[in-house]
PDB file of C-alpha atoms in Angstrom:
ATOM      1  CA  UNK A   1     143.091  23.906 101.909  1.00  0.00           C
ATOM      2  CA  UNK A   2     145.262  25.411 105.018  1.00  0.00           C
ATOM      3  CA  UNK A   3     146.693  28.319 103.673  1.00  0.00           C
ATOM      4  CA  UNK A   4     150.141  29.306 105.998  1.00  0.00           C
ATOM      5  CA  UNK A   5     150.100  32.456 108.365  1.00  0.00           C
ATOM      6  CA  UNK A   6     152.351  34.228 105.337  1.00  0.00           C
ATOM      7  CA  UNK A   7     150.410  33.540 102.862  1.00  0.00           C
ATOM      8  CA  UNK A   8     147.018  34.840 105.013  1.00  0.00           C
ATOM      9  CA  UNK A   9     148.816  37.850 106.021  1.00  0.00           C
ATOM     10  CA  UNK A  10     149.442  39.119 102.600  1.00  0.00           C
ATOM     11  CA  UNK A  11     145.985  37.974 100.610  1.00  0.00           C
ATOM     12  CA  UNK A  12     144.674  40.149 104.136  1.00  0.00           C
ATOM     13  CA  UNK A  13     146.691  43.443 103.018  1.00  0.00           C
ATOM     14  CA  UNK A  14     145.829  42.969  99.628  1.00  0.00           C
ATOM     15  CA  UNK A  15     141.987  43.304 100.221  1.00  0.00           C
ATOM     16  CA  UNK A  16     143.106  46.255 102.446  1.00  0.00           C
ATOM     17  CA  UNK A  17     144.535  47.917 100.062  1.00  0.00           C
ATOM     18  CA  UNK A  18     141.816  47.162  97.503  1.00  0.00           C
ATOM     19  CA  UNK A  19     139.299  48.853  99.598  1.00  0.00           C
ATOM     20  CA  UNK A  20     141.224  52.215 100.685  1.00  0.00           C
ATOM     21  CA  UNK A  21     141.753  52.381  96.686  1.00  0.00           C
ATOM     22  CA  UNK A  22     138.499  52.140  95.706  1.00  0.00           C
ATOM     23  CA  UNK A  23     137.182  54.157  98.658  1.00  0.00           C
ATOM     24  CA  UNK A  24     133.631  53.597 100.241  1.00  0.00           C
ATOM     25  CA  UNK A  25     131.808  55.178  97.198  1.00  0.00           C
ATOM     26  CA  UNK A  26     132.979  53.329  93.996  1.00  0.00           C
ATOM     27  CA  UNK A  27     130.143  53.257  91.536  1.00  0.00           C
ATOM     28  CA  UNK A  28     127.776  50.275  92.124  1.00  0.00           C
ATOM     29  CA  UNK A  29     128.564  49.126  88.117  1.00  0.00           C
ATOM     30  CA  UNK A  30     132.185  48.652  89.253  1.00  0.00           C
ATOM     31  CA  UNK A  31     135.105  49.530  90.833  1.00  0.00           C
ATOM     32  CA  UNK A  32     135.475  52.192  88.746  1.00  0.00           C
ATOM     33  CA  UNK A  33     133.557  55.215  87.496  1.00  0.00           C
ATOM     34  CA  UNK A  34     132.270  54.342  83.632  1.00  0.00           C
ATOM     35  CA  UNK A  35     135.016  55.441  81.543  1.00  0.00           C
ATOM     36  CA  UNK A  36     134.552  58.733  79.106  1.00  0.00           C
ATOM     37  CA  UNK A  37     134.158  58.124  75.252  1.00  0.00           C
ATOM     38  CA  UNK A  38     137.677  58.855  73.748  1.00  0.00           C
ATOM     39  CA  UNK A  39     135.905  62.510  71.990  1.00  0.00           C
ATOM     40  CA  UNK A  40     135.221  63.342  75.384  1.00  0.00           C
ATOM     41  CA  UNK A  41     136.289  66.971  76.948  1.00  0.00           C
ATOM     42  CA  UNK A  42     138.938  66.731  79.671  1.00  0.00           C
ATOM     43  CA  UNK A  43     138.788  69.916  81.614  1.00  0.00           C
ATOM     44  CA  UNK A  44     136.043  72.313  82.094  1.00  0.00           C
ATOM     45  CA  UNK A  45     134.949  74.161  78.780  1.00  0.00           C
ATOM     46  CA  UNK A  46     134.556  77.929  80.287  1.00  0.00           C
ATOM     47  CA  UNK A  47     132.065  79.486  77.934  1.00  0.00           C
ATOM     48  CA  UNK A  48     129.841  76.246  78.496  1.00  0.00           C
ATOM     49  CA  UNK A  49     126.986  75.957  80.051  1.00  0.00           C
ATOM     50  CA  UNK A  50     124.166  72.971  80.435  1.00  0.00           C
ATOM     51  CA  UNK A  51     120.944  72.433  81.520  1.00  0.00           C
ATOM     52  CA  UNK A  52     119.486  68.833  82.638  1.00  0.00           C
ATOM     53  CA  UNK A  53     116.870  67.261  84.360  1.00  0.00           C
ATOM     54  CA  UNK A  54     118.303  63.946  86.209  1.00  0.00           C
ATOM     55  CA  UNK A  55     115.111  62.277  86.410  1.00  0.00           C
ATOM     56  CA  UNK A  56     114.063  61.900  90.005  1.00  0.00           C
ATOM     57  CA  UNK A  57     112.917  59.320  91.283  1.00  0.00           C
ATOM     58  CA  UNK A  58     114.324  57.271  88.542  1.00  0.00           C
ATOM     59  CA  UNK A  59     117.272  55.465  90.825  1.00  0.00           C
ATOM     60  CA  UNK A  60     120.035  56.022  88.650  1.00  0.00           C
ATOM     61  CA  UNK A  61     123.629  55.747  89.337  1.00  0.00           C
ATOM     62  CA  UNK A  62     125.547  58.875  90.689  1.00  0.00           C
ATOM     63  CA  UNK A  63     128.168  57.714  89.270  1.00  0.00           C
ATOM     64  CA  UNK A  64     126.488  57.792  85.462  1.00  0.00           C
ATOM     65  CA  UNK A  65     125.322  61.223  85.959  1.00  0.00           C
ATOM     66  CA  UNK A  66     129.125  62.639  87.024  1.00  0.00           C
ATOM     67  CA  UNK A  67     130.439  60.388  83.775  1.00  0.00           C
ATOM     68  CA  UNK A  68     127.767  62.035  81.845  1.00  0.00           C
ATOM     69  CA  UNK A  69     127.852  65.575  83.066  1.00  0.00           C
ATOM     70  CA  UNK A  70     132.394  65.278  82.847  1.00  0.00           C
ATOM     71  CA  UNK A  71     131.727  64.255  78.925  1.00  0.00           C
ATOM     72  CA  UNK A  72     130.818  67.355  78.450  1.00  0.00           C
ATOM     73  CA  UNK A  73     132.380  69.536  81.713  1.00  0.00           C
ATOM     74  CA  UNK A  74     130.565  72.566  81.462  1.00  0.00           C
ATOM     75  CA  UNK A  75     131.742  75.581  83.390  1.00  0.00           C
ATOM     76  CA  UNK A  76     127.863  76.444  84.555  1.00  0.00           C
ATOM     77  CA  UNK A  77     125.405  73.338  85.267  1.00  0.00           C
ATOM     78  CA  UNK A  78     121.571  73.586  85.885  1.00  0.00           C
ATOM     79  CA  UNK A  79     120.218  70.606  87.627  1.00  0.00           C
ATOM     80  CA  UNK A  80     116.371  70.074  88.043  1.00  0.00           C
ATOM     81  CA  UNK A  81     114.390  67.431  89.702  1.00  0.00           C
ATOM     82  CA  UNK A  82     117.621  66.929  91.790  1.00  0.00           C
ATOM     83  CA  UNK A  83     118.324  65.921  95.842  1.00  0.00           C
ATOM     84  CA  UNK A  84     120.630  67.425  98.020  1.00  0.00           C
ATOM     85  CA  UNK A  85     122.495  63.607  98.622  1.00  0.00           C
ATOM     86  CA  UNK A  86     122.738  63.133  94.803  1.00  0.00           C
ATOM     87  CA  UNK A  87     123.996  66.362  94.099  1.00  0.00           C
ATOM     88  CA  UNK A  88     126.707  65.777  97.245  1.00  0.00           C
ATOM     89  CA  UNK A  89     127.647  62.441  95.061  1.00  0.00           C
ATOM     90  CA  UNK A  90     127.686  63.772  91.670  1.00  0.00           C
ATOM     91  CA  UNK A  91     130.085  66.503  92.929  1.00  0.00           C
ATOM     92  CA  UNK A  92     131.894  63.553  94.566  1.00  0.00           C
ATOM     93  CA  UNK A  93     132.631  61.716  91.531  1.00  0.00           C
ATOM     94  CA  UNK A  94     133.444  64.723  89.148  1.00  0.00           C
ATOM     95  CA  UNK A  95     136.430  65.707  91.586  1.00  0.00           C
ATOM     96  CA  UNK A  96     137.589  62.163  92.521  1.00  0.00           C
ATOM     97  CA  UNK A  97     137.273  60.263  89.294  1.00  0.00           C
ATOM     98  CA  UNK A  98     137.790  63.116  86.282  1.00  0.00           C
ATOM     99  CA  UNK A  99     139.482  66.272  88.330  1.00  0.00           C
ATOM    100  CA  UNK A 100     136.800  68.451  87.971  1.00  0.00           C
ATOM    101  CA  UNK A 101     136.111  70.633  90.896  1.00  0.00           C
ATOM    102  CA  UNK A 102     132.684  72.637  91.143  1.00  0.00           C
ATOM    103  CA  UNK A 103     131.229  74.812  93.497  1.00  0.00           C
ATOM    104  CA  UNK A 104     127.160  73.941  94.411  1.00  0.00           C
ATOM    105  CA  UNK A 105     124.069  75.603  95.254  1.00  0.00           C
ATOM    106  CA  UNK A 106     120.935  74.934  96.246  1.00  0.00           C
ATOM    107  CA  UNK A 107     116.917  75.745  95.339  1.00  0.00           C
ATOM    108  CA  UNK A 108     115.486  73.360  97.527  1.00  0.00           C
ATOM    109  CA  UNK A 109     111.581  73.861  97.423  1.00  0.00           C
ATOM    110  CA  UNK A 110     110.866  70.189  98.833  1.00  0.00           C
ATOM    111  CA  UNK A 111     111.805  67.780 102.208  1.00  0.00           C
ATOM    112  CA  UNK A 112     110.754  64.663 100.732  1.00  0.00           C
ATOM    113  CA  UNK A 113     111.010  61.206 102.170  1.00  0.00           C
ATOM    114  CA  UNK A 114     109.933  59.346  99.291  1.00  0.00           C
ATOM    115  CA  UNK A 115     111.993  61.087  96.578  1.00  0.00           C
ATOM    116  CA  UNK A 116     114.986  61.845  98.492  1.00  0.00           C
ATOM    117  CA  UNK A 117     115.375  59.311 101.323  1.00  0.00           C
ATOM    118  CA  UNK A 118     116.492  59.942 104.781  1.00  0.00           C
ATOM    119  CA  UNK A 119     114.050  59.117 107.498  1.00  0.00           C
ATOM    120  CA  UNK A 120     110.691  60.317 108.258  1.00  0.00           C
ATOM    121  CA  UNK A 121     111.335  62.997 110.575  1.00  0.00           C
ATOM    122  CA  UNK A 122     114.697  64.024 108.386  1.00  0.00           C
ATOM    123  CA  UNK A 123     113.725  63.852 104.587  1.00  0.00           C
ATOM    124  CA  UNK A 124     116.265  64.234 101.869  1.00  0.00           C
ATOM    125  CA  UNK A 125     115.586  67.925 100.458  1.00  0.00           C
ATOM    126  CA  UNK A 126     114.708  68.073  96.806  1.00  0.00           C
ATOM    127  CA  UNK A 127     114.408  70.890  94.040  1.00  0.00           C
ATOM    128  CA  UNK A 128     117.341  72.598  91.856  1.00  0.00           C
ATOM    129  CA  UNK A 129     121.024  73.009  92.167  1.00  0.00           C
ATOM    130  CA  UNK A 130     123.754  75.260  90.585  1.00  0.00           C
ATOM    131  CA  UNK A 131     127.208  74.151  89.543  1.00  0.00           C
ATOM    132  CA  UNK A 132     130.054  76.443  88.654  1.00  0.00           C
ATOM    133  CA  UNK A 133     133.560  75.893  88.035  1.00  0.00           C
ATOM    134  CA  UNK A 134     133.919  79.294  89.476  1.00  0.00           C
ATOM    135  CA  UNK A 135     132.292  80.442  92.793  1.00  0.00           C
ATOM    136  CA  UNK A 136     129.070  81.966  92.990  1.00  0.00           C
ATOM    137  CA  UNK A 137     127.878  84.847  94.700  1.00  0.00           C
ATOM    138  CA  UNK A 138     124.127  86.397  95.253  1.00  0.00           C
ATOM    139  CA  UNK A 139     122.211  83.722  95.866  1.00  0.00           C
ATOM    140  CA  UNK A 140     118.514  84.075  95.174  1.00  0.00           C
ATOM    141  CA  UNK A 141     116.013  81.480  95.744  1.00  0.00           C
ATOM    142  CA  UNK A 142     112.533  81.953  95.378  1.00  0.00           C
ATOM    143  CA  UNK A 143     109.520  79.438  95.722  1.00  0.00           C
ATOM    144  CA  UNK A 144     106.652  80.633  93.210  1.00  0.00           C
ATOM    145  CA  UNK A 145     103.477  81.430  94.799  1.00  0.00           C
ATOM    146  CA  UNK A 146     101.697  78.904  93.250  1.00  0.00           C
ATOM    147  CA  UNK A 147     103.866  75.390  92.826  1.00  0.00           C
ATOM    148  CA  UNK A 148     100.676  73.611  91.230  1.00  0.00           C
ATOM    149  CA  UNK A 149     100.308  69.625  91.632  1.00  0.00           C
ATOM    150  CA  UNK A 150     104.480  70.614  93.477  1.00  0.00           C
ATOM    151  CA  UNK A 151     106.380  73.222  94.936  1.00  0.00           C
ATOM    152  CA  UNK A 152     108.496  74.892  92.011  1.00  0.00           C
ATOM    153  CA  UNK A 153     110.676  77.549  92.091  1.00  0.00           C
ATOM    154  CA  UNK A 154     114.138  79.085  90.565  1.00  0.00           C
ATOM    155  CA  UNK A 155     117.370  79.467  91.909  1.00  0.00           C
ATOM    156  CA  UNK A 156     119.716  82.326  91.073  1.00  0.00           C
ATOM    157  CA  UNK A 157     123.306  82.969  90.958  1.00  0.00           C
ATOM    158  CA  UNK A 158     125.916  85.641  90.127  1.00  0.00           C
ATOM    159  CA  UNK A 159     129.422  83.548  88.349  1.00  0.00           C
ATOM    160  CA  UNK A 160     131.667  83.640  85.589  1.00  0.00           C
ATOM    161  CA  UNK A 161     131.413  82.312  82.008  1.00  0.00           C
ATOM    162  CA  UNK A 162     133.552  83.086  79.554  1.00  0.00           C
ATOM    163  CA  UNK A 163     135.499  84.844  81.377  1.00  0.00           C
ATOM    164  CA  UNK A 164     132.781  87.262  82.433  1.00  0.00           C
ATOM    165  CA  UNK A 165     130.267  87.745  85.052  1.00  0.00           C
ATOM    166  CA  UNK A 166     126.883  86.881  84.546  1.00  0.00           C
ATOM    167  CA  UNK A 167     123.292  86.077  86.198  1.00  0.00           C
ATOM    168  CA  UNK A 168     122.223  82.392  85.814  1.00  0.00           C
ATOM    169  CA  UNK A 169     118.594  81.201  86.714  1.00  0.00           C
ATOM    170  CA  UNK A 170     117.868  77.482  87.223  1.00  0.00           C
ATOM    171  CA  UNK A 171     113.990  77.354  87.240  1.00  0.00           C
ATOM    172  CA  UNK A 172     111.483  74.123  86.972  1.00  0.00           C
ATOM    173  CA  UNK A 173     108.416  75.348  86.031  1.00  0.00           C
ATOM    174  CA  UNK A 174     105.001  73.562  86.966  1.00  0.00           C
ATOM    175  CA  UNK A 175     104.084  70.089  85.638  1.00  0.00           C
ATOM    176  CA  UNK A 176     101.989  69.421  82.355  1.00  0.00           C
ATOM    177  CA  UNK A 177      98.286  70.141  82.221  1.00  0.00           C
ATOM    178  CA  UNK A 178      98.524  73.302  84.230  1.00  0.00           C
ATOM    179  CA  UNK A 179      99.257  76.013  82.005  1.00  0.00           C
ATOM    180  CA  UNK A 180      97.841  78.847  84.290  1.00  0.00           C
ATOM    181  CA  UNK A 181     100.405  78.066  86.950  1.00  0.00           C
ATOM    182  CA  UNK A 182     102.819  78.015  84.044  1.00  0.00           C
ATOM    183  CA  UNK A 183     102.118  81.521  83.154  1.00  0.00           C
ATOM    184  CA  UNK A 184     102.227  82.897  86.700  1.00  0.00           C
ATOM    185  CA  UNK A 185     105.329  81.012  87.576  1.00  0.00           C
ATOM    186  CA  UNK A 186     106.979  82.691  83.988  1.00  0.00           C
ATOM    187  CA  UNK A 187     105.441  86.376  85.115  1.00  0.00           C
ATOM    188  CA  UNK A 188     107.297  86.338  88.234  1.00  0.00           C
ATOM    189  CA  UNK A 189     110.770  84.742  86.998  1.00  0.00           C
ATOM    190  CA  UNK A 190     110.492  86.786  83.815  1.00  0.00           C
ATOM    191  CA  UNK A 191     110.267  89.838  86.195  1.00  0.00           C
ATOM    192  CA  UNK A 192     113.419  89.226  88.140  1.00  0.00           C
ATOM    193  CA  UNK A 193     115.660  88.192  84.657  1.00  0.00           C
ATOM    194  CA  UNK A 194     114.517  91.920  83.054  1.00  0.00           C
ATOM    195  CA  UNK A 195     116.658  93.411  85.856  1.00  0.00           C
ATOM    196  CA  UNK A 196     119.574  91.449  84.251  1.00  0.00           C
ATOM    197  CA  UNK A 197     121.327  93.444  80.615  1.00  0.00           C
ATOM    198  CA  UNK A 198     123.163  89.955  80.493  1.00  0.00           C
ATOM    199  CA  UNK A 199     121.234  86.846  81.709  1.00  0.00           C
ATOM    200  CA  UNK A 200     121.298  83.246  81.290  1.00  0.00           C
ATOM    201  CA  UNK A 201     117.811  80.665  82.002  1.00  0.00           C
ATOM    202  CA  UNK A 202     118.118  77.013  82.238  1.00  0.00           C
ATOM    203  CA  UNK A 203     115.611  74.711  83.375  1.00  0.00           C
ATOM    204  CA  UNK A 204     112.656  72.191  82.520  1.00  0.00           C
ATOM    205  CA  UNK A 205     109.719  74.920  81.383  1.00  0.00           C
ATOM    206  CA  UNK A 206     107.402  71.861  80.768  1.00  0.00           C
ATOM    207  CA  UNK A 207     105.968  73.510  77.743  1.00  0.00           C
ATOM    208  CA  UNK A 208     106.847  73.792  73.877  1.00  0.00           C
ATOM    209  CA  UNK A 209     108.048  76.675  72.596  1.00  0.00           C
ATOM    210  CA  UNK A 210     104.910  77.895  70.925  1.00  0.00           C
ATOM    211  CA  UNK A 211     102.817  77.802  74.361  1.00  0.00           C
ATOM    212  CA  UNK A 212     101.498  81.142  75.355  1.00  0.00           C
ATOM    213  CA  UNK A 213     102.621  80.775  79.129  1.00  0.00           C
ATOM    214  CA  UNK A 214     106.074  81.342  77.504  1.00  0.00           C
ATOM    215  CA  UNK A 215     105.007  84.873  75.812  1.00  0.00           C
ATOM    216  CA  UNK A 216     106.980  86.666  78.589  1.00  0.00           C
ATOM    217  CA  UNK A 217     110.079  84.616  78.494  1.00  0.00           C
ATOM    218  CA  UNK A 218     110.477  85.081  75.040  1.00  0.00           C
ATOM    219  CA  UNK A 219     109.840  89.142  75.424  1.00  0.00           C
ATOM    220  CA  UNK A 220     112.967  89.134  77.107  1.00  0.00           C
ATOM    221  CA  UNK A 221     115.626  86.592  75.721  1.00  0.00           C
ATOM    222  CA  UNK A 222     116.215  83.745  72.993  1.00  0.00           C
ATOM    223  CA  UNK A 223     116.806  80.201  72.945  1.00  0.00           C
ATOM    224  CA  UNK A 224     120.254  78.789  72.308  1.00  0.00           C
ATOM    225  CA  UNK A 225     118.525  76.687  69.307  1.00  0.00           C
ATOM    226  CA  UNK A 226     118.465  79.080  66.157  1.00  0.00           C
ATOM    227  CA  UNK A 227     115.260  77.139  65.053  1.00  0.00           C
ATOM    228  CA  UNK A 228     113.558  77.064  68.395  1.00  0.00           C
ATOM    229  CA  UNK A 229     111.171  80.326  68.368  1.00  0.00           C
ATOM    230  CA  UNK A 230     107.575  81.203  69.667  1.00  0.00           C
ATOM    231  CA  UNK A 231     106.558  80.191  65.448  1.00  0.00           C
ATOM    232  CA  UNK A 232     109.130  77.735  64.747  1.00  0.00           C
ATOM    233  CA  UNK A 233     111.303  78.496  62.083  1.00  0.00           C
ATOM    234  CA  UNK A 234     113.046  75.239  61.181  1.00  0.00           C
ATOM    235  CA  UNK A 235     113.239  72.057  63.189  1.00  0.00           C
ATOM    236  CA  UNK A 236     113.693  72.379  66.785  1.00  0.00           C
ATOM    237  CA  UNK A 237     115.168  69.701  68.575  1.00  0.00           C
ATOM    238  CA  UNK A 238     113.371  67.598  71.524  1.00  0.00           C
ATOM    239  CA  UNK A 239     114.832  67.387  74.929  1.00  0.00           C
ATOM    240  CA  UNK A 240     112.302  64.633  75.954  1.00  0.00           C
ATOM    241  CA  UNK A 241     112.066  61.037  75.690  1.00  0.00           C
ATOM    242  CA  UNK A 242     108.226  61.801  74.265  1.00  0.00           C
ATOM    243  CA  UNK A 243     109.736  63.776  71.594  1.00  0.00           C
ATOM    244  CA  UNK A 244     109.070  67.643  73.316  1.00  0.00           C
ATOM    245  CA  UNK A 245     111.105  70.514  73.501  1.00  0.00           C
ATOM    246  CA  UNK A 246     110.834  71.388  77.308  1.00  0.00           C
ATOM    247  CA  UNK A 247     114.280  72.036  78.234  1.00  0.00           C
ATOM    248  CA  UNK A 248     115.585  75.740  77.549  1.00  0.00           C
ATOM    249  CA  UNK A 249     118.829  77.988  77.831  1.00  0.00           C
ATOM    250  CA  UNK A 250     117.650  81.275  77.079  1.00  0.00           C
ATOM    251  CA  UNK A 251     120.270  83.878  76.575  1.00  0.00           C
ATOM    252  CA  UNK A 252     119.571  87.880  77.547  1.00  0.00           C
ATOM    253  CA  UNK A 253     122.639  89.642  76.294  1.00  0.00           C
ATOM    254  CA  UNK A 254     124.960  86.920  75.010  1.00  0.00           C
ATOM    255  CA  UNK A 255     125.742  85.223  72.043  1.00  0.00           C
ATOM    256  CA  UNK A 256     125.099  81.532  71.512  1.00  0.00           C
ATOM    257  CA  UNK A 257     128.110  79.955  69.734  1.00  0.00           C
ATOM    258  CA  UNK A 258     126.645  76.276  69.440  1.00  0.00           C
ATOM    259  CA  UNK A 259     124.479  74.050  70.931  1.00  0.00           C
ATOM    260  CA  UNK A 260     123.992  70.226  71.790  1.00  0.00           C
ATOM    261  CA  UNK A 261     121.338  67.810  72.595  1.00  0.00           C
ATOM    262  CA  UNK A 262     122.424  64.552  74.195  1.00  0.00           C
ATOM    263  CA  UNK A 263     119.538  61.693  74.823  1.00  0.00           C
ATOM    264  CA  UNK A 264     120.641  59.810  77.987  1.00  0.00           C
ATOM    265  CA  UNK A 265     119.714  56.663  78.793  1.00  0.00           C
ATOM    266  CA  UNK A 266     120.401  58.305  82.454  1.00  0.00           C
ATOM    267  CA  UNK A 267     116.800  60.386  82.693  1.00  0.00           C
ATOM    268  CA  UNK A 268     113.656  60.774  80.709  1.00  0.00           C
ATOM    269  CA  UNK A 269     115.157  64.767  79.642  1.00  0.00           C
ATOM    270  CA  UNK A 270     118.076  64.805  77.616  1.00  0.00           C
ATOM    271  CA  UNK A 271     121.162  66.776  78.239  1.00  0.00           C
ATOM    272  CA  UNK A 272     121.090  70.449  76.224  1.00  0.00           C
ATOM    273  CA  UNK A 273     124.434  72.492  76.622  1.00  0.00           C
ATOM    274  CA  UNK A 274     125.794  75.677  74.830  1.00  0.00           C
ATOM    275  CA  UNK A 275     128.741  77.585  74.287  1.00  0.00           C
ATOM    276  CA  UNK A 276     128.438  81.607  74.798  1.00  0.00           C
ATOM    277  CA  UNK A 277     130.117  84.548  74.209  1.00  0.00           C
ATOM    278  CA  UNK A 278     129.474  86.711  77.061  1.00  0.00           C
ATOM    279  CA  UNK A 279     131.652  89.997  76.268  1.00  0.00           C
TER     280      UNK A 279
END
């Protein structure tokens, strides 16, 4: 079929328009970003914070993460296992697609090619990342001594939750099976949080809550879960697709108000957030 010069001209601007709509970085599921569930929170909750490991490499969708992480729009996020271009297109889709605007930093302990991408001589840089509805000031990042089987380290910030100021670590402590590292890696980041009277830890500790290479966490702050101690006292929930608790907030100084765990179907950690008084 001849279509007419017309007829050409407008099924041409149509597809133009199409395309500056969607923009270059629509979701690969769609044209869209996947839509929120209807209980879903619509601007950032400022007394929230959350803690989540995105998996990495697990090739998930950007654009699942941001729809995961705006379900819940914490003010404060703690991302682990996380690259500098993912983080760049999470960010990306929480402004463009829900109106949520965060500031980012970075604990990069890794350039890796095959995690990250990039090219050979320019790998994609991979470790932990901040979030904050507010900005963030005193940046600390420190590599631990000793990564173990990886580089590890924690990332620190100074922003506001609740309304208040407070230090927030983001840490990912050393894989399973190496509980020595563990316990070295905890010394030092347990030494920098006891300069802190108000403190918050997120991260992947890759260890239950009864394992020793904790002791010196727990010395100096609590869990978010109620039932989550050193000796359990009640059920404490798993973060983990194998049924552990490895994922933490610990709270120095504040008040937990409530707390969440979310399995994903995004990453192999689920997603733990809590809402704090900080006064």
């Amino acid at each position: 079929m001849v279509l007419g010069r017309g007829t050409r001209l407008l099924a041409g601007a149509v597809i133009v328009a199409c395309i500056v709509f969607v923009g270059p970085s629509a979701p690969s599921g769609g044209l869209f970003a996947r839509s929120l569930p209807a209980e879903a929170v619509r601007d950032v909750v400022p007394n929230r914070v959350m803690t989540w490991n995105i998996c990495n490499p697990c090739e998930e969708s950007n654009a699942d993460r941001a729809a995961e992480i705006a379900t819940y729009a914490p003010q404060v996020i703690g991302l682990q296992e996380a690259c500098v271009r993912d983080v760049e297109g999470i960010r990306d889709y929480l402004e463009r697609h829900y109106g949520l605007v965060y500031h980012v930093e970075y604990g990069m302990v890794l350039q890796n090619w095959d995690r990250c991408g990039g090219v050979p001589w320019n790998p994609g840089a991979f470790g932990q990342a901040i979030l904050s509805a507010a900005p963030m000031t005193d940046r600390d990042h420190v590599e631990y001594p000793e990564g173990g089987s990886e580089d590890r380290g924690y990332l620190a910030v100074t922003t506001m939750v609740g309304g208040q100021p407070v230090r927030v670590f983001n840490t990912h402590l050393a894989q399973r099976r190496q509980e020595a590292v563990r316990a070295d890696q905890a010394g030092v980041l347990a030494a920098e949080v006891a300069r802190h009277d108000r403190a918050i830890v997120l991260g992947d500790f890759n260890a239950v809550p009864d394992a020793p290479e904790l002791a010196r966490i727990w010395a100096l702050a609590a869990d978010t879960d109620p039932q989550c101690r050193p000796s359990p006292v009640g059920t404490c929930k798993p973060t983990t697709d194998w049924q552990s608790k490895f994922d933490y907030i610990f709270l120095r100084g504040i008040v937990p108000l409530g707390h969440r765990v979310h399995p994903t179907p995004y990453s192999d950690h689920h997603v733990l957030h809590t809402d704090v008084d900080p006064t």
